[in-house]
């Protein structure tokens, strides 16, 4: 999902930094889930997010897998490091949008997106949800962000509805940020 958002934002003319949060789970937990292990291995050489990445950006597209109806502990740990920037007001007045994936339908996607939005609101950020601002959102079905069901083996590919919704999310967030900038 993050790769598609990066492509859409780049196509819209944005400068992009795609990052992932630091993996803090124990190796035994990761190794017990082949899809998780594959993801960790595939992203091992990608840059890890830092608080400065959020300061740099005018638009931040935040994503987390859903774990029991909430963001992952890894994502939350990163958010918890942002207190000093929040206190300085350096996370405020930026556009934020969110995306998530679950293994099961109705696995807590909306709650995860709202959890991300809650942090953003505390920072003074501007939540730009897709809403139903484009008919394609009726196929995707999530007005709070973009979500995807990966299936029981975490291997369900993104469908056209999700790909279109991701493109729309990136374009909408950038468009709103441009309007706010004047």
Short mmCIF file of N, CA and C in Angstrom, two decimals:
data_model
loop_
_atom_site.label_atom_id
_atom_site.label_comp_id
_atom_site.label_asym_id
_atom_site.label_seq_id
_atom_site.Cartn_x
_atom_site.Cartn_y
_atom_site.Cartn_z
N UNK A 1 0.82 -1.19 0.00
CA UNK A 1 0.00 0.00 0.00
C UNK A 1 0.87 1.26 0.00
N UNK A 2 1.91 1.24 0.81
CA UNK A 2 2.81 2.39 0.87
C UNK A 2 3.51 2.62 -0.46
N UNK A 3 3.86 1.53 -1.14
CA UNK A 3 4.50 1.68 -2.44
C UNK A 3 3.56 2.34 -3.44
N UNK A 4 2.30 1.95 -3.42
CA UNK A 4 1.34 2.55 -4.35
C UNK A 4 1.12 4.03 -4.02
N UNK A 5 1.05 4.36 -2.73
CA UNK A 5 0.91 5.76 -2.34
C UNK A 5 2.13 6.56 -2.79
N UNK A 6 3.30 5.98 -2.65
CA UNK A 6 4.52 6.66 -3.11
C UNK A 6 4.44 6.93 -4.62
N UNK A 7 4.01 5.95 -5.38
CA UNK A 7 3.88 6.11 -6.83
C UNK A 7 2.88 7.21 -7.17
N UNK A 8 1.73 7.20 -6.50
CA UNK A 8 0.69 8.18 -6.78
C UNK A 8 1.14 9.59 -6.40
N UNK A 9 1.80 9.73 -5.27
CA UNK A 9 2.27 11.04 -4.84
C UNK A 9 3.36 11.57 -5.77
N UNK A 10 4.25 10.69 -6.19
CA UNK A 10 5.31 11.08 -7.12
C UNK A 10 4.70 11.51 -8.45
N UNK A 11 3.70 10.76 -8.92
CA UNK A 11 3.03 11.11 -10.17
C UNK A 11 2.32 12.46 -10.07
N UNK A 12 1.90 12.83 -8.86
CA UNK A 12 1.23 14.11 -8.64
C UNK A 12 2.24 15.25 -8.46
N UNK A 13 3.53 14.93 -8.54
CA UNK A 13 4.55 15.96 -8.46
C UNK A 13 5.15 16.19 -7.09
N UNK A 14 4.81 15.36 -6.13
CA UNK A 14 5.32 15.53 -4.76
C UNK A 14 6.72 14.93 -4.61
N UNK A 15 7.49 15.52 -3.71
CA UNK A 15 8.73 14.89 -3.27
C UNK A 15 8.33 13.92 -2.17
N UNK A 16 8.86 12.71 -2.22
CA UNK A 16 8.37 11.65 -1.34
C UNK A 16 9.53 11.01 -0.58
N UNK A 17 9.27 10.75 0.70
CA UNK A 17 10.13 9.89 1.51
C UNK A 17 9.25 8.75 2.02
N UNK A 18 9.48 7.55 1.52
CA UNK A 18 8.74 6.39 2.04
C UNK A 18 9.59 5.76 3.13
N UNK A 19 8.99 5.60 4.28
CA UNK A 19 9.69 5.07 5.44
C UNK A 19 8.85 3.98 6.09
N UNK A 20 9.48 3.20 6.96
CA UNK A 20 8.73 2.27 7.79
C UNK A 20 9.22 2.42 9.22
N UNK A 21 8.36 2.08 10.17
CA UNK A 21 8.77 2.20 11.56
C UNK A 21 9.67 1.03 11.93
N UNK A 22 10.46 1.26 12.95
CA UNK A 22 11.41 0.25 13.42
C UNK A 22 10.68 -0.99 13.92
N UNK A 23 11.19 -2.14 13.54
CA UNK A 23 10.63 -3.41 14.02
C UNK A 23 11.14 -3.67 15.43
N UNK A 24 10.23 -3.83 16.36
CA UNK A 24 10.61 -4.05 17.76
C UNK A 24 10.13 -5.38 18.30
N UNK A 25 9.43 -6.14 17.48
CA UNK A 25 8.91 -7.44 17.94
C UNK A 25 10.05 -8.43 18.08
N UNK A 26 9.90 -9.38 19.00
CA UNK A 26 10.94 -10.40 19.15
C UNK A 26 11.02 -11.30 17.92
N UNK A 27 12.21 -11.77 17.63
CA UNK A 27 12.44 -12.62 16.45
C UNK A 27 11.55 -13.84 16.45
N UNK A 28 11.29 -14.42 17.64
CA UNK A 28 10.45 -15.63 17.67
C UNK A 28 9.03 -15.34 17.19
N UNK A 29 8.50 -14.16 17.50
CA UNK A 29 7.16 -13.80 17.03
C UNK A 29 7.16 -13.61 15.52
N UNK A 30 8.17 -12.94 15.02
CA UNK A 30 8.28 -12.70 13.58
C UNK A 30 8.44 -14.02 12.83
N UNK A 31 9.31 -14.87 13.32
CA UNK A 31 9.58 -16.15 12.66
C UNK A 31 8.38 -17.09 12.67
N UNK A 32 7.47 -16.90 13.61
CA UNK A 32 6.28 -17.76 13.70
C UNK A 32 5.26 -17.43 12.62
N UNK A 33 5.44 -16.31 11.93
CA UNK A 33 4.50 -15.88 10.90
C UNK A 33 5.28 -15.67 9.60
N UNK A 34 5.16 -16.59 8.64
CA UNK A 34 5.95 -16.48 7.41
C UNK A 34 5.76 -15.17 6.65
N UNK A 35 4.54 -14.64 6.64
CA UNK A 35 4.31 -13.38 5.93
C UNK A 35 5.02 -12.23 6.64
N UNK A 36 5.01 -12.25 7.95
CA UNK A 36 5.70 -11.21 8.73
C UNK A 36 7.21 -11.29 8.47
N UNK A 37 7.75 -12.51 8.53
CA UNK A 37 9.18 -12.70 8.27
C UNK A 37 9.54 -12.21 6.87
N UNK A 38 8.70 -12.52 5.89
CA UNK A 38 8.97 -12.08 4.51
C UNK A 38 8.97 -10.56 4.42
N UNK A 39 8.03 -9.93 5.11
CA UNK A 39 7.97 -8.46 5.10
C UNK A 39 9.21 -7.85 5.75
N UNK A 40 9.59 -8.37 6.90
CA UNK A 40 10.78 -7.86 7.59
C UNK A 40 12.01 -7.99 6.69
N UNK A 41 12.15 -9.13 6.05
CA UNK A 41 13.29 -9.34 5.16
C UNK A 41 13.24 -8.41 3.95
N UNK A 42 12.05 -8.22 3.39
CA UNK A 42 11.90 -7.39 2.19
C UNK A 42 12.16 -5.92 2.47
N UNK A 43 11.92 -5.48 3.69
CA UNK A 43 12.09 -4.06 4.02
C UNK A 43 13.36 -3.78 4.83
N UNK A 44 14.20 -4.77 4.99
CA UNK A 44 15.39 -4.63 5.84
C UNK A 44 16.31 -3.49 5.40
N UNK A 45 16.38 -3.22 4.11
CA UNK A 45 17.27 -2.17 3.62
C UNK A 45 16.57 -0.84 3.39
N UNK A 46 15.28 -0.76 3.70
CA UNK A 46 14.56 0.49 3.52
C UNK A 46 14.77 1.39 4.73
N UNK A 47 14.73 2.70 4.52
CA UNK A 47 14.96 3.63 5.63
C UNK A 47 13.89 3.52 6.71
N UNK A 48 14.33 3.66 7.95
CA UNK A 48 13.43 3.65 9.10
C UNK A 48 12.98 5.08 9.38
N UNK A 49 11.72 5.25 9.68
CA UNK A 49 11.15 6.57 9.95
C UNK A 49 11.82 7.21 11.16
N UNK A 50 12.01 8.51 11.06
CA UNK A 50 12.49 9.31 12.18
C UNK A 50 11.52 10.46 12.39
N UNK A 51 11.52 11.04 13.56
CA UNK A 51 10.67 12.21 13.77
C UNK A 51 10.95 13.33 12.76
N UNK A 52 12.20 13.48 12.35
CA UNK A 52 12.54 14.52 11.38
C UNK A 52 11.83 14.33 10.04
N UNK A 53 11.48 13.09 9.70
CA UNK A 53 10.74 12.85 8.46
C UNK A 53 9.38 13.54 8.50
N UNK A 54 8.73 13.54 9.65
CA UNK A 54 7.44 14.22 9.77
C UNK A 54 7.60 15.72 9.73
N UNK A 55 8.67 16.24 10.33
CA UNK A 55 8.94 17.68 10.28
C UNK A 55 9.16 18.12 8.84
N UNK A 56 9.87 17.32 8.07
CA UNK A 56 10.19 17.63 6.68
C UNK A 56 8.95 17.73 5.80
N UNK A 57 7.98 16.90 6.06
CA UNK A 57 6.83 16.74 5.15
C UNK A 57 5.75 17.79 5.37
N UNK A 58 5.08 18.15 4.28
CA UNK A 58 3.85 18.95 4.35
C UNK A 58 2.63 18.04 4.39
N UNK A 59 2.77 16.86 3.79
CA UNK A 59 1.71 15.85 3.77
C UNK A 59 2.32 14.55 4.30
N UNK A 60 1.61 13.92 5.24
CA UNK A 60 2.09 12.67 5.82
C UNK A 60 1.00 11.62 5.67
N UNK A 61 1.31 10.54 4.98
CA UNK A 61 0.38 9.43 4.82
C UNK A 61 0.85 8.32 5.76
N UNK A 62 0.11 8.13 6.83
CA UNK A 62 0.49 7.19 7.88
C UNK A 62 -0.26 5.88 7.72
N UNK A 63 0.46 4.78 7.84
CA UNK A 63 -0.17 3.48 7.74
C UNK A 63 0.33 2.52 8.79
N UNK A 64 -0.56 1.64 9.20
CA UNK A 64 -0.21 0.59 10.15
C UNK A 64 -1.10 -0.61 9.89
N UNK A 65 -0.53 -1.81 9.96
CA UNK A 65 -1.41 -2.97 9.99
C UNK A 65 -2.31 -2.89 11.22
N UNK A 66 -3.42 -3.55 11.16
CA UNK A 66 -4.32 -3.59 12.31
C UNK A 66 -4.01 -4.81 13.16
N UNK A 67 -3.90 -4.59 14.45
CA UNK A 67 -3.72 -5.67 15.42
C UNK A 67 -4.82 -5.54 16.46
N UNK A 68 -5.76 -6.45 16.42
CA UNK A 68 -6.84 -6.47 17.40
C UNK A 68 -7.56 -5.12 17.48
N UNK A 69 -7.82 -4.54 16.32
CA UNK A 69 -8.56 -3.30 16.25
C UNK A 69 -7.77 -2.06 16.58
N UNK A 70 -6.46 -2.14 16.50
CA UNK A 70 -5.64 -0.98 16.81
C UNK A 70 -4.38 -0.98 15.95
N UNK A 71 -3.60 0.10 16.06
CA UNK A 71 -2.32 0.15 15.37
C UNK A 71 -1.37 -0.86 16.01
N UNK A 72 -0.31 -1.19 15.31
CA UNK A 72 0.68 -2.11 15.87
C UNK A 72 1.47 -1.44 16.99
N UNK A 73 2.08 -2.25 17.83
CA UNK A 73 2.93 -1.70 18.89
C UNK A 73 4.11 -0.95 18.30
N UNK A 74 4.60 -1.38 17.15
CA UNK A 74 5.71 -0.70 16.50
C UNK A 74 5.31 0.72 16.10
N UNK A 75 4.12 0.84 15.50
CA UNK A 75 3.63 2.15 15.10
C UNK A 75 3.41 3.03 16.33
N UNK A 76 2.78 2.48 17.35
CA UNK A 76 2.51 3.25 18.56
C UNK A 76 3.80 3.70 19.23
N UNK A 77 4.81 2.83 19.23
CA UNK A 77 6.10 3.21 19.83
C UNK A 77 6.68 4.41 19.09
N UNK A 78 6.58 4.42 17.76
CA UNK A 78 7.06 5.57 17.00
C UNK A 78 6.28 6.83 17.37
N UNK A 79 4.96 6.72 17.42
CA UNK A 79 4.13 7.86 17.80
C UNK A 79 4.54 8.37 19.18
N UNK A 80 4.83 7.46 20.08
CA UNK A 80 5.20 7.85 21.44
C UNK A 80 6.52 8.63 21.49
N UNK A 81 7.35 8.52 20.48
CA UNK A 81 8.61 9.27 20.45
C UNK A 81 8.41 10.71 19.97
N UNK A 82 7.21 11.04 19.53
CA UNK A 82 6.98 12.34 18.90
C UNK A 82 6.59 13.43 19.89
N UNK A 83 6.55 13.12 21.17
CA UNK A 83 6.16 14.10 22.18
C UNK A 83 6.92 15.42 22.11
N UNK A 84 8.24 15.40 22.01
CA UNK A 84 8.96 16.68 21.94
C UNK A 84 8.56 17.53 20.73
N UNK A 85 8.37 16.91 19.58
CA UNK A 85 7.94 17.67 18.39
C UNK A 85 6.54 18.21 18.57
N UNK A 86 5.67 17.41 19.16
CA UNK A 86 4.31 17.87 19.45
C UNK A 86 4.36 19.08 20.36
N UNK A 87 5.17 19.01 21.43
CA UNK A 87 5.26 20.10 22.40
C UNK A 87 5.76 21.39 21.75
N UNK A 88 6.58 21.26 20.73
CA UNK A 88 7.10 22.42 20.02
C UNK A 88 6.16 22.89 18.91
N UNK A 89 5.07 22.16 18.67
CA UNK A 89 4.13 22.52 17.61
C UNK A 89 4.62 22.18 16.21
N UNK A 90 5.62 21.33 16.10
CA UNK A 90 6.22 21.07 14.80
C UNK A 90 5.48 20.01 13.98
N UNK A 91 4.46 19.39 14.56
CA UNK A 91 3.64 18.43 13.83
C UNK A 91 2.30 19.04 13.42
N UNK A 92 2.05 20.25 13.86
CA UNK A 92 0.77 20.92 13.60
C UNK A 92 0.73 21.48 12.17
N UNK A 93 -0.49 21.72 11.72
CA UNK A 93 -0.74 22.42 10.45
C UNK A 93 -0.21 21.68 9.23
N UNK A 94 -0.08 20.39 9.34
CA UNK A 94 0.28 19.54 8.21
C UNK A 94 -0.93 18.69 7.86
N UNK A 95 -0.99 18.24 6.63
CA UNK A 95 -2.06 17.35 6.18
C UNK A 95 -1.64 15.91 6.45
N UNK A 96 -2.56 15.15 7.05
CA UNK A 96 -2.32 13.74 7.35
C UNK A 96 -3.49 12.90 6.81
N UNK A 97 -3.17 11.74 6.28
CA UNK A 97 -4.17 10.75 5.90
C UNK A 97 -3.65 9.39 6.35
N UNK A 98 -4.54 8.38 6.32
CA UNK A 98 -4.16 7.09 6.90
C UNK A 98 -4.61 5.91 6.04
N UNK A 99 -3.89 4.80 6.24
CA UNK A 99 -4.23 3.55 5.56
C UNK A 99 -3.88 2.38 6.46
N UNK A 100 -4.55 1.24 6.22
CA UNK A 100 -4.32 0.06 7.05
C UNK A 100 -4.68 -1.21 6.28
N UNK A 101 -4.30 -2.33 6.84
CA UNK A 101 -4.69 -3.64 6.31
C UNK A 101 -4.94 -4.58 7.48
N UNK A 102 -5.87 -5.50 7.25
CA UNK A 102 -6.18 -6.53 8.24
C UNK A 102 -6.15 -7.89 7.56
N UNK A 103 -6.06 -8.90 8.37
CA UNK A 103 -6.10 -10.26 7.86
C UNK A 103 -7.54 -10.68 7.55
N UNK A 104 -8.48 -10.12 8.29
CA UNK A 104 -9.88 -10.51 8.15
C UNK A 104 -10.76 -9.31 7.84
N UNK A 105 -11.87 -9.56 7.16
CA UNK A 105 -12.87 -8.51 6.97
C UNK A 105 -13.41 -8.12 8.34
N UNK A 106 -13.67 -6.85 8.52
CA UNK A 106 -14.19 -6.34 9.79
C UNK A 106 -13.21 -6.61 10.93
N UNK A 107 -11.93 -6.61 10.62
CA UNK A 107 -10.89 -6.89 11.61
C UNK A 107 -10.42 -5.67 12.37
N UNK A 108 -11.17 -4.58 12.31
CA UNK A 108 -10.81 -3.39 13.07
C UNK A 108 -10.19 -2.29 12.24
N UNK A 109 -10.39 -2.33 10.93
CA UNK A 109 -9.78 -1.33 10.05
C UNK A 109 -10.18 0.09 10.42
N UNK A 110 -11.48 0.32 10.57
CA UNK A 110 -11.93 1.68 10.86
C UNK A 110 -11.38 2.18 12.19
N UNK A 111 -11.34 1.31 13.18
CA UNK A 111 -10.80 1.70 14.49
C UNK A 111 -9.32 2.06 14.38
N UNK A 112 -8.58 1.32 13.59
CA UNK A 112 -7.16 1.63 13.40
C UNK A 112 -6.99 2.99 12.74
N UNK A 113 -7.75 3.25 11.69
CA UNK A 113 -7.67 4.55 11.02
C UNK A 113 -8.04 5.68 11.97
N UNK A 114 -9.08 5.48 12.76
CA UNK A 114 -9.48 6.51 13.71
C UNK A 114 -8.44 6.70 14.80
N UNK A 115 -7.75 5.64 15.18
CA UNK A 115 -6.67 5.76 16.16
C UNK A 115 -5.54 6.63 15.61
N UNK A 116 -5.21 6.43 14.36
CA UNK A 116 -4.19 7.28 13.73
C UNK A 116 -4.69 8.72 13.69
N UNK A 117 -5.94 8.92 13.31
CA UNK A 117 -6.51 10.27 13.27
C UNK A 117 -6.47 10.93 14.64
N UNK A 118 -6.72 10.15 15.69
CA UNK A 118 -6.72 10.70 17.05
C UNK A 118 -5.35 11.29 17.39
N UNK A 119 -4.29 10.56 17.08
CA UNK A 119 -2.94 11.09 17.33
C UNK A 119 -2.73 12.38 16.55
N UNK A 120 -3.13 12.38 15.29
CA UNK A 120 -2.96 13.55 14.44
C UNK A 120 -3.70 14.75 15.02
N UNK A 121 -4.90 14.53 15.52
CA UNK A 121 -5.67 15.64 16.10
C UNK A 121 -4.97 16.20 17.34
N UNK A 122 -4.37 15.34 18.14
CA UNK A 122 -3.61 15.82 19.29
C UNK A 122 -2.43 16.69 18.86
N UNK A 123 -1.84 16.36 17.74
CA UNK A 123 -0.70 17.13 17.24
C UNK A 123 -1.11 18.47 16.64
N UNK A 124 -2.40 18.66 16.37
CA UNK A 124 -2.84 19.85 15.67
C UNK A 124 -2.75 19.69 14.17
N UNK A 125 -2.66 18.45 13.73
CA UNK A 125 -2.61 18.16 12.30
C UNK A 125 -3.99 18.26 11.67
N UNK A 126 -4.02 18.28 10.37
CA UNK A 126 -5.26 18.39 9.61
C UNK A 126 -5.53 17.04 8.97
N UNK A 127 -6.56 16.36 9.47
CA UNK A 127 -6.93 15.05 8.94
C UNK A 127 -7.67 15.25 7.62
N UNK A 128 -7.16 14.66 6.58
CA UNK A 128 -7.82 14.68 5.28
C UNK A 128 -8.19 13.24 4.94
N UNK A 129 -9.40 12.90 5.32
CA UNK A 129 -9.93 11.58 4.99
C UNK A 129 -10.50 11.62 3.57
N UNK A 130 -10.56 10.48 2.90
CA UNK A 130 -11.13 10.50 1.56
C UNK A 130 -12.63 10.74 1.55
N UNK A 131 -13.29 10.40 2.66
CA UNK A 131 -14.75 10.51 2.65
C UNK A 131 -15.31 9.77 1.44
N UNK A 132 -16.41 10.26 0.96
CA UNK A 132 -16.97 9.73 -0.29
C UNK A 132 -16.89 10.82 -1.34
N UNK A 133 -15.66 11.35 -1.51
CA UNK A 133 -15.43 12.47 -2.42
C UNK A 133 -15.26 12.05 -3.86
N UNK A 134 -15.26 10.76 -4.09
CA UNK A 134 -15.15 10.22 -5.45
C UNK A 134 -15.97 8.93 -5.48
N UNK A 135 -16.70 8.67 -6.56
CA UNK A 135 -17.50 7.45 -6.62
C UNK A 135 -16.70 6.17 -6.37
N UNK A 136 -15.40 6.18 -6.64
CA UNK A 136 -14.60 4.97 -6.41
C UNK A 136 -14.59 4.56 -4.94
N UNK A 137 -14.86 5.50 -4.04
CA UNK A 137 -14.86 5.17 -2.62
C UNK A 137 -16.02 4.26 -2.26
N UNK A 138 -17.06 4.22 -3.08
CA UNK A 138 -18.16 3.31 -2.79
C UNK A 138 -17.75 1.85 -3.04
N UNK A 139 -16.77 1.64 -3.92
CA UNK A 139 -16.24 0.29 -4.13
C UNK A 139 -15.29 -0.09 -3.01
N UNK A 140 -14.48 0.86 -2.59
CA UNK A 140 -13.52 0.63 -1.50
C UNK A 140 -14.24 0.57 -0.16
N UNK A 141 -15.21 1.45 0.02
CA UNK A 141 -16.09 1.37 1.18
C UNK A 141 -15.57 1.93 2.48
N UNK A 142 -14.47 2.65 2.48
CA UNK A 142 -13.95 3.16 3.75
C UNK A 142 -13.72 4.67 3.65
N UNK A 143 -14.58 5.47 4.29
CA UNK A 143 -14.42 6.92 4.20
C UNK A 143 -13.33 7.48 5.10
N UNK A 144 -12.76 6.67 5.98
CA UNK A 144 -11.78 7.16 6.95
C UNK A 144 -10.35 7.12 6.43
N UNK A 145 -10.11 6.36 5.40
CA UNK A 145 -8.78 6.18 4.83
C UNK A 145 -8.89 5.08 3.79
N UNK A 146 -7.82 4.35 3.60
CA UNK A 146 -7.86 3.20 2.69
C UNK A 146 -7.53 1.96 3.50
N UNK A 147 -8.29 0.90 3.25
CA UNK A 147 -8.05 -0.35 3.97
C UNK A 147 -8.09 -1.51 2.99
N UNK A 148 -7.46 -2.59 3.42
CA UNK A 148 -7.33 -3.78 2.58
C UNK A 148 -7.39 -5.01 3.47
N UNK A 149 -8.03 -6.06 2.98
CA UNK A 149 -8.06 -7.35 3.68
C UNK A 149 -7.04 -8.25 3.00
N UNK A 150 -6.04 -8.67 3.75
CA UNK A 150 -4.95 -9.48 3.19
C UNK A 150 -5.29 -10.96 3.11
N UNK A 151 -6.32 -11.41 3.83
CA UNK A 151 -6.71 -12.81 3.82
C UNK A 151 -5.97 -13.62 4.87
N UNK A 152 -6.41 -14.86 5.09
CA UNK A 152 -5.87 -15.67 6.18
C UNK A 152 -4.37 -15.96 6.07
N UNK A 153 -3.84 -15.92 4.85
CA UNK A 153 -2.41 -16.16 4.67
C UNK A 153 -1.62 -14.88 4.39
N UNK A 154 -2.29 -13.74 4.57
CA UNK A 154 -1.65 -12.43 4.33
C UNK A 154 -1.08 -12.31 2.93
N UNK A 155 -1.78 -12.86 1.95
CA UNK A 155 -1.23 -12.83 0.59
C UNK A 155 -2.21 -12.33 -0.46
N UNK A 156 -3.35 -11.79 -0.05
CA UNK A 156 -4.32 -11.29 -1.02
C UNK A 156 -3.79 -10.00 -1.65
N UNK A 157 -3.67 -9.97 -2.96
CA UNK A 157 -3.14 -8.77 -3.60
C UNK A 157 -4.15 -7.62 -3.54
N UNK A 158 -3.63 -6.42 -3.68
CA UNK A 158 -4.51 -5.26 -3.77
C UNK A 158 -5.32 -5.37 -5.05
N UNK A 159 -6.61 -5.13 -4.94
CA UNK A 159 -7.48 -5.13 -6.11
C UNK A 159 -7.60 -3.74 -6.70
N UNK A 160 -8.32 -3.64 -7.80
CA UNK A 160 -8.49 -2.35 -8.45
C UNK A 160 -9.12 -1.32 -7.52
N UNK A 161 -10.08 -1.75 -6.70
CA UNK A 161 -10.73 -0.81 -5.78
C UNK A 161 -9.73 -0.21 -4.80
N UNK A 162 -8.85 -1.03 -4.26
CA UNK A 162 -7.86 -0.52 -3.32
C UNK A 162 -6.80 0.34 -4.02
N UNK A 163 -6.36 -0.09 -5.19
CA UNK A 163 -5.37 0.69 -5.93
C UNK A 163 -5.93 2.06 -6.29
N UNK A 164 -7.17 2.10 -6.77
CA UNK A 164 -7.80 3.38 -7.10
C UNK A 164 -7.97 4.24 -5.85
N UNK A 165 -8.35 3.61 -4.74
CA UNK A 165 -8.54 4.35 -3.49
C UNK A 165 -7.22 4.91 -2.98
N UNK A 166 -6.14 4.17 -3.12
CA UNK A 166 -4.82 4.67 -2.71
C UNK A 166 -4.40 5.85 -3.58
N UNK A 167 -4.61 5.75 -4.88
CA UNK A 167 -4.30 6.87 -5.77
C UNK A 167 -5.10 8.10 -5.37
N UNK A 168 -6.38 7.91 -5.11
CA UNK A 168 -7.25 9.02 -4.73
C UNK A 168 -6.79 9.63 -3.40
N UNK A 169 -6.43 8.80 -2.44
CA UNK A 169 -6.00 9.31 -1.14
C UNK A 169 -4.77 10.20 -1.28
N UNK A 170 -3.78 9.74 -2.01
CA UNK A 170 -2.56 10.54 -2.21
C UNK A 170 -2.88 11.84 -2.93
N UNK A 171 -3.66 11.76 -4.00
CA UNK A 171 -4.00 12.95 -4.77
C UNK A 171 -4.82 13.94 -3.94
N UNK A 172 -5.76 13.43 -3.17
CA UNK A 172 -6.60 14.31 -2.35
C UNK A 172 -5.78 15.01 -1.27
N UNK A 173 -4.93 14.26 -0.58
CA UNK A 173 -4.11 14.86 0.48
C UNK A 173 -3.20 15.95 -0.09
N UNK A 174 -2.59 15.68 -1.22
CA UNK A 174 -1.71 16.67 -1.84
C UNK A 174 -2.51 17.89 -2.30
N UNK A 175 -3.67 17.66 -2.89
CA UNK A 175 -4.51 18.75 -3.36
C UNK A 175 -4.95 19.66 -2.21
N UNK A 176 -5.36 19.07 -1.11
CA UNK A 176 -5.78 19.87 0.04
C UNK A 176 -4.59 20.66 0.60
N UNK A 177 -3.43 20.03 0.68
CA UNK A 177 -2.24 20.73 1.17
C UNK A 177 -1.89 21.92 0.27
N UNK A 178 -2.01 21.73 -1.03
CA UNK A 178 -1.73 22.83 -1.96
C UNK A 178 -2.72 23.97 -1.77
N UNK A 179 -3.99 23.65 -1.54
CA UNK A 179 -4.99 24.70 -1.30
C UNK A 179 -4.70 25.44 0.00
N UNK A 180 -4.28 24.72 1.02
CA UNK A 180 -3.97 25.36 2.30
C UNK A 180 -2.74 26.26 2.19
N UNK A 181 -1.79 25.87 1.35
CA UNK A 181 -0.57 26.65 1.17
C UNK A 181 -0.83 27.94 0.39
N UNK A 182 -1.97 27.97 -0.30
CA UNK A 182 -2.33 29.18 -1.03
C UNK A 182 -1.85 29.16 -2.41
#
